[in-house]
CSV table of C-alpha atoms in Angstrom, one decimal:
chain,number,residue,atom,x,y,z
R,1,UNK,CA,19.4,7.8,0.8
R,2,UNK,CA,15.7,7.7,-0.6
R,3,UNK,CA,13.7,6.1,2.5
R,4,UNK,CA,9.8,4.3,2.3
R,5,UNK,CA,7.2,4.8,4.5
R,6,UNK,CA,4.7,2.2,5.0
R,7,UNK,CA,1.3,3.4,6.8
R,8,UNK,CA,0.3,0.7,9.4
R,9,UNK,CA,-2.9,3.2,10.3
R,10,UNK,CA,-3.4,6.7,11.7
R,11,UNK,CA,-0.3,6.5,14.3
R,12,UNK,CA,2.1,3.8,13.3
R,13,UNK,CA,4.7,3.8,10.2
R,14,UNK,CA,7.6,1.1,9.4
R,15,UNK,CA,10.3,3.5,8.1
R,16,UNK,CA,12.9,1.4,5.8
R,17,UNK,CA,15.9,2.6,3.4
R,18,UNK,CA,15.0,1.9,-0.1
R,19,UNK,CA,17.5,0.2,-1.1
R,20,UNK,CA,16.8,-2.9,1.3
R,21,UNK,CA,13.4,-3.3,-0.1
R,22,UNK,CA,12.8,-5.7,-3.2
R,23,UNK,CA,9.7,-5.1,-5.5
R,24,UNK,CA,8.6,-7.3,-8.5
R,25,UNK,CA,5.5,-6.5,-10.4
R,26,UNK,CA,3.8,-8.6,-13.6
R,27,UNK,CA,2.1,-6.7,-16.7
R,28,UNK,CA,-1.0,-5.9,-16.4
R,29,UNK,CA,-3.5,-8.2,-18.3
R,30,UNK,CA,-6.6,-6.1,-19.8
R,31,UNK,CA,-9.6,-8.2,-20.7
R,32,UNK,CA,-13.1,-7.1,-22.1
R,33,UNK,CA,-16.2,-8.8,-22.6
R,34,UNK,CA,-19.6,-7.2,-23.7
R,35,UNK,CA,-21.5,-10.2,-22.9
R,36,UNK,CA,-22.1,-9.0,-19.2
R,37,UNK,CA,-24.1,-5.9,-19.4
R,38,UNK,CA,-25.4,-7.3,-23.3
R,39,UNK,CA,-28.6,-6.0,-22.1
R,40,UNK,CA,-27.7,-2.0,-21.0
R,41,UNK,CA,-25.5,-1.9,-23.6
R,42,UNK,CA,-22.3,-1.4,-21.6
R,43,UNK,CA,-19.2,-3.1,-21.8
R,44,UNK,CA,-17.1,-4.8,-18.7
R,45,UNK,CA,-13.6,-4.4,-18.5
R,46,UNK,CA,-11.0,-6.3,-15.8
R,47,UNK,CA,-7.6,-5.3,-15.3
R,48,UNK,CA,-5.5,-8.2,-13.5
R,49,UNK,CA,-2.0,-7.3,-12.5
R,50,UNK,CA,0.4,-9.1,-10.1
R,51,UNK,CA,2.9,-7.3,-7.3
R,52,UNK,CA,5.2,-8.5,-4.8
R,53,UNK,CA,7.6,-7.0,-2.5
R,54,UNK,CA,10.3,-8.3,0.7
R,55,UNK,CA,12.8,-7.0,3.0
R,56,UNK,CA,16.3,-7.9,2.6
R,57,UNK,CA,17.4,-7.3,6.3
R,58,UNK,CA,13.9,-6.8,8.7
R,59,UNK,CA,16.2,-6.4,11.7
R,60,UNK,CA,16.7,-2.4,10.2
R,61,UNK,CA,13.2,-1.3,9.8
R,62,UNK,CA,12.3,0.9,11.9
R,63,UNK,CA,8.5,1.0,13.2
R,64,UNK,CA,7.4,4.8,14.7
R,65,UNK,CA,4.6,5.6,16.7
R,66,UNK,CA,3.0,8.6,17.3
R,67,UNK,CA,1.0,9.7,19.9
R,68,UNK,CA,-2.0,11.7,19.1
R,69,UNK,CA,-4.0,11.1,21.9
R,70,UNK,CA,-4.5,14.7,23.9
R,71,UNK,CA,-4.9,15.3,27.6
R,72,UNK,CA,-8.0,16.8,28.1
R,73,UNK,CA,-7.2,20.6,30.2
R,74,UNK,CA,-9.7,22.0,33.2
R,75,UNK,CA,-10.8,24.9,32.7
R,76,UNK,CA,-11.3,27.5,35.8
């Protein structure tokens, strides 16, 4: 069973089965104008694209911790 891992930030992950996660995402829509930089002769290009995603059953996710604090030791 493929699983996804969704980083929260530097010690917390949602763990979830693949299958209970739903995706959708639209083409993406390239446009390009070189009116915007007419004068430095460059050209501006936007890329517009449109993604979605949901849990079937959020009762099974699974969110993990980890600690990562560390105790400092005396020396003697």
């Amino acid at each position: 069973m493929r699983e996804y891992t969704i980083l929260l930030n530097d010690s917390s992950q949602v763990l979830s089965a693949a299958s209970q996660v739903l995706s959708a995402a639209s083409q993406a829509a390239v446009a390009t104008s070189d009116q915007a930089y007419f004068a430095n002769d460059s050209l501006a290009i936007r890329v517009t694209m449109r993604l979605g995603f949901g849990v079937l059953r959020p009762n099974r996710l699974a969110r993990l911790t980890i600690n990562t604090a560390t105790t400092p030791t005396s020396s003697k």
